[in-house]
N, CA, C and O of each residue as an XYZ file, in Angstrom:
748
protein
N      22.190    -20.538      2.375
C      21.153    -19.702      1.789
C      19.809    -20.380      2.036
O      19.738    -21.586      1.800
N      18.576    -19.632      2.554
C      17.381    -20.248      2.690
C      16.748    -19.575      1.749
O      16.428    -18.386      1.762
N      16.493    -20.764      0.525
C      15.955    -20.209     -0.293
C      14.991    -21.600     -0.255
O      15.373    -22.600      0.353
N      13.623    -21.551     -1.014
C      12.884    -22.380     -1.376
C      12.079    -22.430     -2.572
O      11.679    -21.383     -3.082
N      11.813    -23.545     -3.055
C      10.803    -23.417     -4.397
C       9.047    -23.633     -3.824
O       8.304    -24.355     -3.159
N       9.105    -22.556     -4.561
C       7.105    -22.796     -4.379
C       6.324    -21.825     -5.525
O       6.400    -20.614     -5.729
N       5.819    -22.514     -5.947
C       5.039    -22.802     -7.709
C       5.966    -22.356     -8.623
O       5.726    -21.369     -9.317
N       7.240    -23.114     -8.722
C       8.033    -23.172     -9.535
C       8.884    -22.003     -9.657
O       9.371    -21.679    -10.740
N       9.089    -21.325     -8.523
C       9.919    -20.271     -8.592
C      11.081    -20.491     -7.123
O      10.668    -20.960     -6.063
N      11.965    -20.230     -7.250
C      13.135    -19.895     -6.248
C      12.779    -18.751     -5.149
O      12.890    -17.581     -5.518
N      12.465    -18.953     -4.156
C      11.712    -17.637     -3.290
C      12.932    -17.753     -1.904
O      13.623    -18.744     -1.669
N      12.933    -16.646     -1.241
C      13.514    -16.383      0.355
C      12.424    -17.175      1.135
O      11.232    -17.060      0.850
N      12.960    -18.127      2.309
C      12.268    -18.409      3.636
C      11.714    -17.058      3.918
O      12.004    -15.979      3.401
N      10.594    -17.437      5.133
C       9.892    -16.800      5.428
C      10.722    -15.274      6.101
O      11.874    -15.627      6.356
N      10.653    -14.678      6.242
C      11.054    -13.911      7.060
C      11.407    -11.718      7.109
O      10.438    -11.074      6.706
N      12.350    -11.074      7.452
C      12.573     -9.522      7.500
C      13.472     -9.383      6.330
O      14.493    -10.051      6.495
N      13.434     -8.607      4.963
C      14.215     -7.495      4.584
C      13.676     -6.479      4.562
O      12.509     -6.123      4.721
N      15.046     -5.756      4.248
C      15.021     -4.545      4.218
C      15.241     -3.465      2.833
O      14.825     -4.580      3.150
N      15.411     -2.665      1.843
C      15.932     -2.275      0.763
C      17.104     -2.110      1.027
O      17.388     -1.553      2.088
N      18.009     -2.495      0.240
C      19.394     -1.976      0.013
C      19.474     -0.769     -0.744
O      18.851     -0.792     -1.805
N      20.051      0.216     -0.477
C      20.009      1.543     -0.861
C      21.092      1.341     -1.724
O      20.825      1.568     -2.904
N      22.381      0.936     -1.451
C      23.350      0.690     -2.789
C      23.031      0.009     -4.544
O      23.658      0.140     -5.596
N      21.454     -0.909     -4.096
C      21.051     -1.459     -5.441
C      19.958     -1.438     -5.712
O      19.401     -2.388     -6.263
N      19.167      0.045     -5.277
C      17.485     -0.039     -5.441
C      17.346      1.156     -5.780
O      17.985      1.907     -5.043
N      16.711      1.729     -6.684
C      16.219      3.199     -7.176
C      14.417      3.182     -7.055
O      13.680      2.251     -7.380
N      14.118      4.191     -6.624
C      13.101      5.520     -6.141
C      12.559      5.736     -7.311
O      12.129      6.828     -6.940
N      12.203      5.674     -8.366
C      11.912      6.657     -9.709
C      10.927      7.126    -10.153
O       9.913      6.514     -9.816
N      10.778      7.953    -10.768
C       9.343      8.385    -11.460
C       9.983      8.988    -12.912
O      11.103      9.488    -13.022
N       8.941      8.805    -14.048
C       8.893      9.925    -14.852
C       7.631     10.967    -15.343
O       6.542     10.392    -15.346
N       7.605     11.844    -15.598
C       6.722     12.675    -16.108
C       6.832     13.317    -17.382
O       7.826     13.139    -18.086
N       5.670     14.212    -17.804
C       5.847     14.861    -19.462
C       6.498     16.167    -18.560
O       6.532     16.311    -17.337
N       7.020     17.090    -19.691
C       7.366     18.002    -19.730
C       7.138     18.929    -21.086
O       8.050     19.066    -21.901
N       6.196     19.382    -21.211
C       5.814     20.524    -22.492
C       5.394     19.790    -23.184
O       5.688     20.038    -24.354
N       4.563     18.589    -22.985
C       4.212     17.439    -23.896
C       4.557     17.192    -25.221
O       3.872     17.121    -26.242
N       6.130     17.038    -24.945
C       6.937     16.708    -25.660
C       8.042     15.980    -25.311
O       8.828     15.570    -26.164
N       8.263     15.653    -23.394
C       9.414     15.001    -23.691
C       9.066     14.314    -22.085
O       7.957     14.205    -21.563
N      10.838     13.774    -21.341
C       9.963     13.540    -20.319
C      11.112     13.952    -19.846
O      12.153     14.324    -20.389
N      10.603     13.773    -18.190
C      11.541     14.304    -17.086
C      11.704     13.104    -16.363
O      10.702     12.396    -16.456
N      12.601     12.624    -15.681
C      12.703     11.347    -14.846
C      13.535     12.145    -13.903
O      14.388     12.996    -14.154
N      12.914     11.484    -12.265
C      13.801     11.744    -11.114
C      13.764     10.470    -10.355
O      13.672      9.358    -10.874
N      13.848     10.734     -9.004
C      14.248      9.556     -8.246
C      14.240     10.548     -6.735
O      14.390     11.762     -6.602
N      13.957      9.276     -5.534
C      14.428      9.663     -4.489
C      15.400      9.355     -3.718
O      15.698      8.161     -3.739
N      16.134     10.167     -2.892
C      17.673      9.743     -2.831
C      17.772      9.077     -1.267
O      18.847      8.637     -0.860
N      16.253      9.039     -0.237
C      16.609      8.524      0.428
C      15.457      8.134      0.995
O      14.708      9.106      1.090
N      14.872      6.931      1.506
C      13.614      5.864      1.714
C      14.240      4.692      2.722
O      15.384      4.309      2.966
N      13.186      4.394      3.087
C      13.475      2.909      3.849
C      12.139      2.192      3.174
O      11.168      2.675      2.592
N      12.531      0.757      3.520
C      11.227     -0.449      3.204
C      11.834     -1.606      3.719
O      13.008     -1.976      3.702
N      10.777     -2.122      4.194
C      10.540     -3.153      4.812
C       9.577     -4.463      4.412
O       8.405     -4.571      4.771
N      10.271     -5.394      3.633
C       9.323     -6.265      3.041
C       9.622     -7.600      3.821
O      10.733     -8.111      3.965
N       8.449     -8.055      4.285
C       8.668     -9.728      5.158
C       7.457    -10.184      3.882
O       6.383     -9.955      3.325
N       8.931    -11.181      4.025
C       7.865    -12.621      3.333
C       7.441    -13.509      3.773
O       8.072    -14.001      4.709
N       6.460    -14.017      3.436
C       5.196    -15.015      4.683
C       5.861    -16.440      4.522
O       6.749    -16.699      3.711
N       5.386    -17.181      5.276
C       5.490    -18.295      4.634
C       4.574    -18.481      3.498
O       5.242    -19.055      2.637
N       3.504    -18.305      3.107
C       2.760    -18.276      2.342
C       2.961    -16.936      1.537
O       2.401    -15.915      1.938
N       3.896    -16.919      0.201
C       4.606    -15.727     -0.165
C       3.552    -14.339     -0.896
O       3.835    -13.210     -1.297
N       2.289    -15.104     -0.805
C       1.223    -13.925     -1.189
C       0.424    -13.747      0.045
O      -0.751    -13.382      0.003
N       1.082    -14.014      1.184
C       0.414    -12.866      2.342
C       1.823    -12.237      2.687
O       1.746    -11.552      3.706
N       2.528    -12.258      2.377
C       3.680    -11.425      2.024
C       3.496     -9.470      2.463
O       2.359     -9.203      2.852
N       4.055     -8.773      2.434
C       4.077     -7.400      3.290
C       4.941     -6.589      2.624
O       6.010     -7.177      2.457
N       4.936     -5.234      2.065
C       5.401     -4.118      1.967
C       5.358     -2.991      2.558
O       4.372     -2.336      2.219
N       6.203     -2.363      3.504
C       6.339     -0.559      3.987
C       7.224     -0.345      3.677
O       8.264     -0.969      3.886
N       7.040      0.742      3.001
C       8.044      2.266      2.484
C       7.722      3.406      2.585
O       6.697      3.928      2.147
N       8.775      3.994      3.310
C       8.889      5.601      3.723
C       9.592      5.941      2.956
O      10.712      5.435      2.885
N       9.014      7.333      1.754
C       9.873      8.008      1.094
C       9.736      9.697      2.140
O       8.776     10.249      2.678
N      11.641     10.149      2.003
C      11.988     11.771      2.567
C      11.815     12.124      1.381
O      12.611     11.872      0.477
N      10.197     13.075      1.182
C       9.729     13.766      0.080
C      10.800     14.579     -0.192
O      11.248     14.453     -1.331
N      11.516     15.636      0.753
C      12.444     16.349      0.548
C      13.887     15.994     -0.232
O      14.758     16.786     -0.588
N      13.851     14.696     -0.360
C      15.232     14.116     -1.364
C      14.874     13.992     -2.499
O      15.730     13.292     -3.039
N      13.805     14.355     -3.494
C      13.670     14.837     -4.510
C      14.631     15.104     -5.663
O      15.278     16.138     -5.505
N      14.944     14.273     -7.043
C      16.105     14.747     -7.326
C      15.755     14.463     -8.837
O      14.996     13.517     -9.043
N      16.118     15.015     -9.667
C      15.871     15.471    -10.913
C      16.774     15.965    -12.087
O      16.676     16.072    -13.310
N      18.078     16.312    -10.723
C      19.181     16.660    -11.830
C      19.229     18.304    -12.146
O      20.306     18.673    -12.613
N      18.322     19.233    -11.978
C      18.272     20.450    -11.831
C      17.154     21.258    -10.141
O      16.066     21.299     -9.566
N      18.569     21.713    -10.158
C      18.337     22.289     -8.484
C      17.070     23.167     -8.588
O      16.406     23.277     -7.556
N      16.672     23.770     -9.639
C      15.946     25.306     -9.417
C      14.126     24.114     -9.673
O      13.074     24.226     -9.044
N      14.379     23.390    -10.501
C      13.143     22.250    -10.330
C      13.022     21.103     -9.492
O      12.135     20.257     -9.611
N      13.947     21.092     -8.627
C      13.916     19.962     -7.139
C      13.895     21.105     -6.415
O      14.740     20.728     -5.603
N      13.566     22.401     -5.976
C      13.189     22.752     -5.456
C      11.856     23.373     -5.177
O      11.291     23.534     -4.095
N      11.446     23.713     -6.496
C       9.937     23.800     -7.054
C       8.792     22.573     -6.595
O       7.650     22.570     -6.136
N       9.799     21.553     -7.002
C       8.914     20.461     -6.302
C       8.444     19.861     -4.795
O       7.488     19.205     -4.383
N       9.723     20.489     -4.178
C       9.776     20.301     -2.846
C       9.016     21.334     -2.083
O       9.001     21.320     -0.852
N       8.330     22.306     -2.850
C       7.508     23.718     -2.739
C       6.118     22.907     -2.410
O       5.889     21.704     -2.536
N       5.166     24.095     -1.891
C       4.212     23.809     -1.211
C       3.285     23.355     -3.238
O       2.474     22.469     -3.510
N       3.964     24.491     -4.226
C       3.040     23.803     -5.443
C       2.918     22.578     -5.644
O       1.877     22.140     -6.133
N       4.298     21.500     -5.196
C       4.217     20.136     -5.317
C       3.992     19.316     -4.212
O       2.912     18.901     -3.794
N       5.123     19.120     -3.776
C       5.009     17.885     -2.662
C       5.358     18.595     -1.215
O       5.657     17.882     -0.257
N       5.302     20.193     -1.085
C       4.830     20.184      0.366
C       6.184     19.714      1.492
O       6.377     19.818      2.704
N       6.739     19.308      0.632
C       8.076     18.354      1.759
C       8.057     19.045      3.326
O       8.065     18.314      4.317
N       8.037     20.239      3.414
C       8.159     20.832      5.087
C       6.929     20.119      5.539
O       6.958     19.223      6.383
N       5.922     20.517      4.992
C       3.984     20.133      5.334
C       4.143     18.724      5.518
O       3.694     18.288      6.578
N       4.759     17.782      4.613
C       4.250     16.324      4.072
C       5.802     15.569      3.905
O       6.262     14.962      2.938
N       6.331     15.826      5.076
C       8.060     14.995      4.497
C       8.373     13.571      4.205
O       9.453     13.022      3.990
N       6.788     12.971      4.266
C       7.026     11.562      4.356
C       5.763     11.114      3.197
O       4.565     11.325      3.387
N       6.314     10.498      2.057
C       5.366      9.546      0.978
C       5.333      8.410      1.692
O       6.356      8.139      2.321
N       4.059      7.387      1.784
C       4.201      5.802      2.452
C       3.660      5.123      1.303
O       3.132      5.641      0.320
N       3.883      3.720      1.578
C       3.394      2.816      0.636
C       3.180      1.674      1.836
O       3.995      1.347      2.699
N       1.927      1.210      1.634
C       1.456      0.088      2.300
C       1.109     -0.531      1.765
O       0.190     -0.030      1.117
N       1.357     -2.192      1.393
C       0.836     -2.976      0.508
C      -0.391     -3.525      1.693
O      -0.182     -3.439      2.903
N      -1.382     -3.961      1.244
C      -3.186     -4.507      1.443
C      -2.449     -6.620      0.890
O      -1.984     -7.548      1.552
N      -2.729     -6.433     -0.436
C      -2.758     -7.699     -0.598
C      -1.801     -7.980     -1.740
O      -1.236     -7.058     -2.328
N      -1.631     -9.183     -2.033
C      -0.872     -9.712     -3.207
C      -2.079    -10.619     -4.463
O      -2.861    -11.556     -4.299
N      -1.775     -9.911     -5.490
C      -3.104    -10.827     -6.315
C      -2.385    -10.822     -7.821
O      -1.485    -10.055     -8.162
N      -2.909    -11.714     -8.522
C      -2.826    -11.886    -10.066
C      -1.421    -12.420    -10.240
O      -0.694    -11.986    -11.134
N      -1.073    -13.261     -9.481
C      -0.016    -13.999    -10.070
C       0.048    -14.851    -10.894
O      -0.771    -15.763    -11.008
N       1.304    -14.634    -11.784
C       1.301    -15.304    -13.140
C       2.641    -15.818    -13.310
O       2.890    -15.229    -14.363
N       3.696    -16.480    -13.059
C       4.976    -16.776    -13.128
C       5.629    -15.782    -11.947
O       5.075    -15.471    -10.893
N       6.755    -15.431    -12.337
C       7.348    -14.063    -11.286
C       6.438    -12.725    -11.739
O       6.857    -11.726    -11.155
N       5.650    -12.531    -12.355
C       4.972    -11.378    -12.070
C       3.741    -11.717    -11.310
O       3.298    -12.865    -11.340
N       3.057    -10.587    -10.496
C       2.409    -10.401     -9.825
C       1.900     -8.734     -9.332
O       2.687     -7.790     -9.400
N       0.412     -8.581     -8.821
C       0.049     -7.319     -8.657
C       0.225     -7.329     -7.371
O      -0.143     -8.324     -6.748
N       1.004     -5.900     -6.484
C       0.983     -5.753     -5.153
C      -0.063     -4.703     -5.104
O      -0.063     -3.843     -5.985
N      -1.123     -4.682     -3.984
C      -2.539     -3.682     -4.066
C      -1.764     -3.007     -2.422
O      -1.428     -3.752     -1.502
N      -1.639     -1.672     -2.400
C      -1.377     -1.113     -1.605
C      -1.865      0.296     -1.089
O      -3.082      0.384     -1.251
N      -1.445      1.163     -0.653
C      -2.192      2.419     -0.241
C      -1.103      3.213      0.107
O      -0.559      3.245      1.211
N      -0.689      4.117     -1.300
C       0.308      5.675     -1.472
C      -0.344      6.397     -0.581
O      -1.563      6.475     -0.427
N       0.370      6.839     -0.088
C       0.445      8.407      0.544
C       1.400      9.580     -0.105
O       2.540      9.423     -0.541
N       0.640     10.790     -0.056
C       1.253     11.562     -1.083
C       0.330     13.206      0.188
O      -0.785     13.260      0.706
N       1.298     14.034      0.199
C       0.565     15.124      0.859
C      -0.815     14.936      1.862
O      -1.736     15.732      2.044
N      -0.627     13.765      2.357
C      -2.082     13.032      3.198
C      -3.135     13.051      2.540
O      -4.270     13.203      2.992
N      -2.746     12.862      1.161
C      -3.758     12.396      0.563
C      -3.590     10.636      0.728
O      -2.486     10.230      1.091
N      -4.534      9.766      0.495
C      -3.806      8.336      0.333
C      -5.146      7.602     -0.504
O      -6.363      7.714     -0.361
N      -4.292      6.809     -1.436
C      -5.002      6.565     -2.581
C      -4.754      4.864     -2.599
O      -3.702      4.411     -2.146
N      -5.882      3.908     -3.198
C      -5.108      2.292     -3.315
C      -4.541      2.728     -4.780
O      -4.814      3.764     -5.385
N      -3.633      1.610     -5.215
C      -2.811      1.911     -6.283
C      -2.297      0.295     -5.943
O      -2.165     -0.354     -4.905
N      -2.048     -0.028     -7.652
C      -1.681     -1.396     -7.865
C      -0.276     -1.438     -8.664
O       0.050     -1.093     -9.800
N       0.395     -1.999     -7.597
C       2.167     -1.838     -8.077
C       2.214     -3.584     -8.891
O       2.112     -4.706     -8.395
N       2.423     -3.092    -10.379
C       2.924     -4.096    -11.206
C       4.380     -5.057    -10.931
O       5.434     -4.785    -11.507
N       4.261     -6.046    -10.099
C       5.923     -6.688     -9.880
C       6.118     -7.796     -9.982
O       5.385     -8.760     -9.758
N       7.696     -7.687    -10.525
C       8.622     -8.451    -11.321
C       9.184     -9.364    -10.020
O       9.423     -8.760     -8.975
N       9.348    -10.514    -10.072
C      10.141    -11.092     -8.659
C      11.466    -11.317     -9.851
O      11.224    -11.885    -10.916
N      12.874    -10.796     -9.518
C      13.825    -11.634    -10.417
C      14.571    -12.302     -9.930
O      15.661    -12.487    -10.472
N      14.181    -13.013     -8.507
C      15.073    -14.160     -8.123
C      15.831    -14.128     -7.347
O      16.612    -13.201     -7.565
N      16.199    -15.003     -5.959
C      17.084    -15.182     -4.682
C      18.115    -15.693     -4.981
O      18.373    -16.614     -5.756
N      19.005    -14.790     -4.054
C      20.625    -15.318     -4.302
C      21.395    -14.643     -3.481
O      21.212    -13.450     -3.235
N      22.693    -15.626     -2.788
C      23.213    -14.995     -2.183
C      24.230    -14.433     -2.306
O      25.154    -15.116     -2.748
N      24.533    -12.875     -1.956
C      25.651    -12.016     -2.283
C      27.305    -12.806     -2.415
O      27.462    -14.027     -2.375
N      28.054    -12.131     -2.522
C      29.679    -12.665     -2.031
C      29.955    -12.227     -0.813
O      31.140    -12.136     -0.491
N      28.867    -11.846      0.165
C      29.419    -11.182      1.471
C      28.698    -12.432      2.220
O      29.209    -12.667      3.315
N      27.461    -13.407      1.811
C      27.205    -14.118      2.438
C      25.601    -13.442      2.700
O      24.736    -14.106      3.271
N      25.384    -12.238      2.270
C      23.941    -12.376      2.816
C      22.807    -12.154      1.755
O      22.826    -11.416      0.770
N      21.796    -12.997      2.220
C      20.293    -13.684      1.455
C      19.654    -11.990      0.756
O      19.248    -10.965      1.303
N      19.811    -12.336     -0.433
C      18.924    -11.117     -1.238
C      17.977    -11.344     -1.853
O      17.493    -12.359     -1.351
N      17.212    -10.928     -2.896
C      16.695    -10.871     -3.934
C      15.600     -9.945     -4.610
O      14.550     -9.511     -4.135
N      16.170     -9.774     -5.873
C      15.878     -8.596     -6.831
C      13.839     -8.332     -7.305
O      12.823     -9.026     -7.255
N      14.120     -7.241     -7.631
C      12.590     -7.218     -8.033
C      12.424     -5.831     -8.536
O      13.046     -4.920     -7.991
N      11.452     -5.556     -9.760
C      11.120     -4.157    -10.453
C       9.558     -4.140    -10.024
O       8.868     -5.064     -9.593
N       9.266     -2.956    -10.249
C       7.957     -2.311    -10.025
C       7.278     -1.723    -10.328
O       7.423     -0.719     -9.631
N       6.126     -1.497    -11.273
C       5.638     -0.029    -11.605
C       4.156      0.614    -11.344
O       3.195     -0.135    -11.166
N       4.059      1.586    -11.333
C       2.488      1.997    -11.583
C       2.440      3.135    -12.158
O       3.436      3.765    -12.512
N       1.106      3.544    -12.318
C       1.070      5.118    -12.648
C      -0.182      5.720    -12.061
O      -1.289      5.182    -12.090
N       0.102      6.894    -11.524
C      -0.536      7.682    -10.478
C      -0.978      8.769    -11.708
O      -0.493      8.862    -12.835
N      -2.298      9.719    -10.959
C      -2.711     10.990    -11.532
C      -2.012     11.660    -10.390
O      -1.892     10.998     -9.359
N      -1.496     12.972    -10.426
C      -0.931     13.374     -9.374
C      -1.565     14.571     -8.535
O      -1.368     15.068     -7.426
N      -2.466     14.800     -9.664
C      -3.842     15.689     -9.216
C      -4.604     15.480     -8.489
O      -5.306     16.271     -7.858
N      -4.558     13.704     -8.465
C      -5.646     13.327     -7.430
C      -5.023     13.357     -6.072
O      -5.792     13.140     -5.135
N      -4.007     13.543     -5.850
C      -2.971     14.035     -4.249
C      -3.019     15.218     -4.102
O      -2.920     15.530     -2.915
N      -3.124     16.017     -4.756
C      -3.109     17.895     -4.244
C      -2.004     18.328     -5.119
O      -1.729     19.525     -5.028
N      -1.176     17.490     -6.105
C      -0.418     18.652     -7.006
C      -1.053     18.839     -8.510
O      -0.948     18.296     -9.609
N      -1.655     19.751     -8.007
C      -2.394     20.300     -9.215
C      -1.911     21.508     -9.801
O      -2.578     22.123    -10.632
N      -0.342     22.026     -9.258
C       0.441     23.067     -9.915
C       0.492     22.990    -11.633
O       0.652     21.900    -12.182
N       0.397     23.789    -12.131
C       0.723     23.662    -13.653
C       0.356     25.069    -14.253
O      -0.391     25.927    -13.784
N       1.103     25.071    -15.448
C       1.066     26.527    -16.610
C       0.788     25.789    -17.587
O       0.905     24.569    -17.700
N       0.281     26.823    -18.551
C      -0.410     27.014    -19.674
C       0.699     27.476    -20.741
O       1.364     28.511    -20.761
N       0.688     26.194    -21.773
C       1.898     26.779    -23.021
C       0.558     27.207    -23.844
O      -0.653     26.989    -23.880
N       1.774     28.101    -24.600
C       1.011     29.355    -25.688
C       0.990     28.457    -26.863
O       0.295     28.960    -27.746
N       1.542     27.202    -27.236
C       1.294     26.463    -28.396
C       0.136     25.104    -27.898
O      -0.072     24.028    -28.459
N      -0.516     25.736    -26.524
C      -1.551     24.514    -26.443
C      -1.170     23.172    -25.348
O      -0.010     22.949    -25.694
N      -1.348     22.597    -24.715
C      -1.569     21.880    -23.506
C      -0.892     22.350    -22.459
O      -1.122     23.516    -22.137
N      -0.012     21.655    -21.767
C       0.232     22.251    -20.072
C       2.537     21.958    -20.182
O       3.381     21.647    -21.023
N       2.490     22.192    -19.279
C       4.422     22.239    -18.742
C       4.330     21.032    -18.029
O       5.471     20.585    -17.906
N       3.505     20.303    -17.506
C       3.504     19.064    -16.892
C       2.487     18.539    -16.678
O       1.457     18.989    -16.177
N       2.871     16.989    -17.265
C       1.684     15.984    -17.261
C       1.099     15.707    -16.177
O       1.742     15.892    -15.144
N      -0.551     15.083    -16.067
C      -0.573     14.960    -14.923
C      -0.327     13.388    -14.553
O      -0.378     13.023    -13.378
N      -0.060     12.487    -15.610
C       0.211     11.189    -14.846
C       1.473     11.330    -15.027
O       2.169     11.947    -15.834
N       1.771     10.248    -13.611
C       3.377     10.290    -13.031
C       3.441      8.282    -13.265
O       2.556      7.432    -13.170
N       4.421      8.219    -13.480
C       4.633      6.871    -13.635
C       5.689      6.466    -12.708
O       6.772      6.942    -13.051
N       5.737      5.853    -11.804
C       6.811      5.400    -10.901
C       7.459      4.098    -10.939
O       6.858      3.040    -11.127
N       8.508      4.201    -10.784
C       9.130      2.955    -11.622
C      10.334      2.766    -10.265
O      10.995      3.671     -9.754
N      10.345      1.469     -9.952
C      11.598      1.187     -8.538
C      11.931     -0.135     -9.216
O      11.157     -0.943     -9.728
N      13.404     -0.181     -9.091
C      14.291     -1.193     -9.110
C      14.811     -1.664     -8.263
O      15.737     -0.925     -7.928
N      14.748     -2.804     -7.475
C      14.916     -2.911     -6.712
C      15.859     -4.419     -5.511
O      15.667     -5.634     -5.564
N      16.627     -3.782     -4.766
C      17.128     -5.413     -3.838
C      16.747     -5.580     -2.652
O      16.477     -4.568     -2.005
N      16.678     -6.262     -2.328
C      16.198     -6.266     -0.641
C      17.324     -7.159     -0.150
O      18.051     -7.834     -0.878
N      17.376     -7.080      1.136
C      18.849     -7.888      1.502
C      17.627     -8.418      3.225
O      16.696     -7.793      3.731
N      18.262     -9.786      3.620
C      17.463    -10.162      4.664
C      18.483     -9.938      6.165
O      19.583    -10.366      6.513
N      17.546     -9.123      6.726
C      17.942     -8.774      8.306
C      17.687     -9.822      9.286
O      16.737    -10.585      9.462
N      19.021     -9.610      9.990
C      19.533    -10.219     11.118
C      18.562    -10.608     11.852
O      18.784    -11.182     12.918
């Protein structure tokens, strides 16, 4: 296992992962009738994170298939996948580009990057958790990490929404995105 310590944390050698799709979730939640929430996820993405030798010039890309949209009810993963939301035929691809690494404090740290959402593209600061390198029982170099931010989603072009008769809207406009996540290191 190439693992190393640097400022007191257990980190991967320099080098390529990738997300493991068997141990990483996509997520978001939102309001719903501002009263409750809705949580989905996407069911299928790639990312690509190399770590530097110097682990805060470090690198994030992720491609989310807007069209894998999933929510748990078909008749609202499809609404969303509609030109009112995310456009998926127009816009089939969300990106995430991380810029820089800043505000480190133990294993947390801010990743500053640039969402793409309907070609709109916005900077946005992903809150992350490093939880530590280790190697699988198959033999290959991983390690875990959570993530969050929260987006207006208005400021991308989904500005779909109705009007309840007891007063505010059917959906919030901040989206909170939340990924759990493994990365496994390529060959």
């Amino acid at each position: 296992m190439s693992i190393r310590e640097w400022q007191g944390l257990k980190v991967p050698t320099a080098g390529e992962f990738a997300l493991d799709k068997a141990h990483t979730r996509v997520g978001f939640v939102v309001k719903h009738m501002m009263v409750s929430k809705v949580r989905g996820h996407f069911a299928d993405y790639e990312g690509k994170i190399v770590i530097a030798e110097n682990p805060l010039e470090s690198s994030v890309d992720v491609v989310i298939k807007a069209g894998t949209i999933e929510t748990g009810a078909a008749d609202r993963d499809n609404h969303l996948r509609s030109d009112d939301f995310l456009s998926a035929d127009k816009f089939p691809e969300i990106t995430f580009r991380s810029k820089r690494v800043s505000d480190l404090s133990g294993n947390e740290f801010t990743l500053v990057g640039d969402l793409t959402i309907r070609d709109v593209t916005k900077e946005v600061e992903l809150k992350v958790e490093f939880n530590g390198a280790a190697n699988n029982p198959w033999g290959q170099e991983i390690f875990g990490f959570g993530a969050e931010t929260e987006i207006d989603r208005e400021e991308y072009g989904l500005t779909w929404n109705q009007a309840l008769e007891t007063g505010g809207v059917l959906v919030g406009k901040k989206v909170k995105i939340e990924i759990e996540g493994e990365a496994v290191r390529q060959a």
